[in-house]
Coordinates of C-alpha atoms in Angstrom, one line a residue:
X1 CA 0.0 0.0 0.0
X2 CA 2.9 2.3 0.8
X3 CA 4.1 1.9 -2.9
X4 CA 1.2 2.6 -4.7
X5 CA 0.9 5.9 -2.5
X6 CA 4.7 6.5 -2.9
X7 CA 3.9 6.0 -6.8
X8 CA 1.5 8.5 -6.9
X9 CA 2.7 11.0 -5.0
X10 CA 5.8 10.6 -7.5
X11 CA 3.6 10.7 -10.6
X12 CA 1.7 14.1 -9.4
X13 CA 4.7 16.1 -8.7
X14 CA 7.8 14.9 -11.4
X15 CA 7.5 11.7 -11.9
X16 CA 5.1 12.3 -15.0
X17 CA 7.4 14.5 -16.4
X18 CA 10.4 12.6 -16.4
X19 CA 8.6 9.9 -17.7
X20 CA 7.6 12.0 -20.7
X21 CA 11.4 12.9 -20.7
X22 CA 12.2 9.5 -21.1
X23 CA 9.5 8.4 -23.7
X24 CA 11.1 10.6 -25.8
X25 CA 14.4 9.4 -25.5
X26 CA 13.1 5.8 -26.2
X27 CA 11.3 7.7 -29.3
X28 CA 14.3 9.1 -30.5
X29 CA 16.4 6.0 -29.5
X30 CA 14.3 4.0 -31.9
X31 CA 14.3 6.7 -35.1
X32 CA 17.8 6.8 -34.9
X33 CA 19.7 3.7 -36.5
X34 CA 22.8 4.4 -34.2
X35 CA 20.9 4.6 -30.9
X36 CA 18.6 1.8 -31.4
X37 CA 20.4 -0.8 -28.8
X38 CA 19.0 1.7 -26.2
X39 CA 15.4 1.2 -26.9
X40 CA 14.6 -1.6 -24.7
X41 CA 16.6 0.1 -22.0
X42 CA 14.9 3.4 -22.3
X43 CA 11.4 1.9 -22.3
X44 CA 12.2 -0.2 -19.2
X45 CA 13.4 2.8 -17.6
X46 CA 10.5 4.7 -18.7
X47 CA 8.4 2.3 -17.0
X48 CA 10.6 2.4 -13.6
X49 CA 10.6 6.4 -13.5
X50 CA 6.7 6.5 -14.0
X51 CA 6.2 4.0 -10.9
X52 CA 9.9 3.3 -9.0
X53 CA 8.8 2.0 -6.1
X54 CA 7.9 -1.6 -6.2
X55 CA 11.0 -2.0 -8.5
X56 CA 14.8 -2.0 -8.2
X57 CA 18.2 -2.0 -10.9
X58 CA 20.5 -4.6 -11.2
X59 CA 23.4 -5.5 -13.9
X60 CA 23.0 -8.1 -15.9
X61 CA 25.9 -10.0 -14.7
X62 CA 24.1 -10.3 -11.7
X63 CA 21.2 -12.6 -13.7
X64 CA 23.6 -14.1 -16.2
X65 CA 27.0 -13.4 -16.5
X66 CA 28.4 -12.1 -20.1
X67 CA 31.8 -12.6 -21.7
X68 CA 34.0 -10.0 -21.5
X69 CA 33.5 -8.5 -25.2
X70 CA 30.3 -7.8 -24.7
X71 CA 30.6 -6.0 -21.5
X72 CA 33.0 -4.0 -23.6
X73 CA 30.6 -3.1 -25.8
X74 CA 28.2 -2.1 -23.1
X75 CA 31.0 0.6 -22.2
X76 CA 31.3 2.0 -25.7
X77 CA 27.4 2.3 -25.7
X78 CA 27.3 3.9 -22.7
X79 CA 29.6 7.1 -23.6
X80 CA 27.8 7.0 -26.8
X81 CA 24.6 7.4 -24.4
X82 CA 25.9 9.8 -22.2
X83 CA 26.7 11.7 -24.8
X84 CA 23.4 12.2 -27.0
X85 CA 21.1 11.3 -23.7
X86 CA 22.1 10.9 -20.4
X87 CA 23.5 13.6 -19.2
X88 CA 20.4 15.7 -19.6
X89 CA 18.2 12.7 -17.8
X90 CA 20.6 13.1 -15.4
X91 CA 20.0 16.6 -14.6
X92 CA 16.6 16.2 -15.1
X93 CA 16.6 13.6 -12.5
X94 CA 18.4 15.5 -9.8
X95 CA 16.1 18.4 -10.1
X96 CA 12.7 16.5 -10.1
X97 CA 14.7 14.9 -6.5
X98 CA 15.8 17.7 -5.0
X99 CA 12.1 19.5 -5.7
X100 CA 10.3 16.7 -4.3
X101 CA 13.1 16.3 -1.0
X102 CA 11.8 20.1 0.3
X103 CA 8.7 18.4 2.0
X104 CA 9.0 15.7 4.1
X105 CA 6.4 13.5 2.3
X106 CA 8.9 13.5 -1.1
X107 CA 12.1 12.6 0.5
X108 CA 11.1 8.9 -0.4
X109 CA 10.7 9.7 -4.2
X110 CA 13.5 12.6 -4.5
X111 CA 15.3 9.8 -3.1
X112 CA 14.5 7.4 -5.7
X113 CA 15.4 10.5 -8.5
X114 CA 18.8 10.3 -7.2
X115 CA 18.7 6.4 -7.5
X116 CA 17.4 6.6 -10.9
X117 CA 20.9 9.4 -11.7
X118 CA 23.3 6.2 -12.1
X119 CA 21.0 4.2 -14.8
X120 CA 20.2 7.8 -16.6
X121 CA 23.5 8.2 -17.3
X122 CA 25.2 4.9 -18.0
X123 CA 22.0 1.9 -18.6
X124 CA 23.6 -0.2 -21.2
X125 CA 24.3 -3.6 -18.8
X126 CA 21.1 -2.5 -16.1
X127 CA 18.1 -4.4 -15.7
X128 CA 15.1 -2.8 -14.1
X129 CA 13.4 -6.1 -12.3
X130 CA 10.8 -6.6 -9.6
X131 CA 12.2 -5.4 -5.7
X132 CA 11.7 -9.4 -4.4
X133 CA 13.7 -10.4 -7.4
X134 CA 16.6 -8.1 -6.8
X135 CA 16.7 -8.8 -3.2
X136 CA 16.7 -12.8 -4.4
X137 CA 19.8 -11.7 -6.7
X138 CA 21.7 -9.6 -3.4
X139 CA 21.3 -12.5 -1.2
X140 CA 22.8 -14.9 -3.7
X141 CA 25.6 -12.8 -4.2
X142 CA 26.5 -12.6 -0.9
X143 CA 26.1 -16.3 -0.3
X144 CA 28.5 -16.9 -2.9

């Protein structure tokens, strides 16, 4: 129940708008032929900045570890992102957090704006899953 009120308080005061921010970046990703490897990414993290609570970001050699070549590849893709996208996500994300962190009832979400800075500006390799799922994930790291 906390979720869904966290979600909405988020979607009335930022969250919609950075979710529009980021629908155009998976629009844009998708027109341009260079940029399409980010679509998937962008419309995942679309869906995690319209309702982030509930949900949690984990790389994807946490759920299957890659080979080497392709986690290069994921670096080259993300400076190519940073460049043309990320960096203004990014900003746009730390100003929706630190709006929504000058009343007490947004700290929660401007909190989750700041979590939602690292995949803005590097999400090649980041999976946005279910919170039980990522918690499975943590605990079987540790375990190992």
């Amino acid at each position: 129940m906390l979720n869904v009120a966290l979600n909405v308080w988020n979607f009335f005061f930022g969250g919609f708008a950075i979710s529009l921010a980021w629908l155009m970046a998976t629009f844009f990703s998708a027109i341009l032929l260079v940029t399409l490897p980010y679509t998937r990414s962008c419309w995942e993290i679309f869906k995690l900045s319209l309702v982030p609570f509930g949900h949690d970001i984990v790389h994807v050699n946490q759920i299957a570890p890659q080979h080497s070549v392709v986690n290069g590849i994921g670096a080259v893709l993300n400076i190519v992102w940073f460049i043309l996208f990320g960096w203004w996500l990014a900003i746009a994300h730390i100003i929706v957090g630190v709006m929504q962190c000058f009343t007490i009832i947004g700290i929660p979400t401007g909190i989750m704006h700041f979590k939602l800075v690292r995949i803005s500006l590097f999400p090649v390799g980041q999976r946005v899953v279910e919170k039980e799922y990522a918690n499975y994930l943590n605990q079987k790291k540790f375990f190992k």
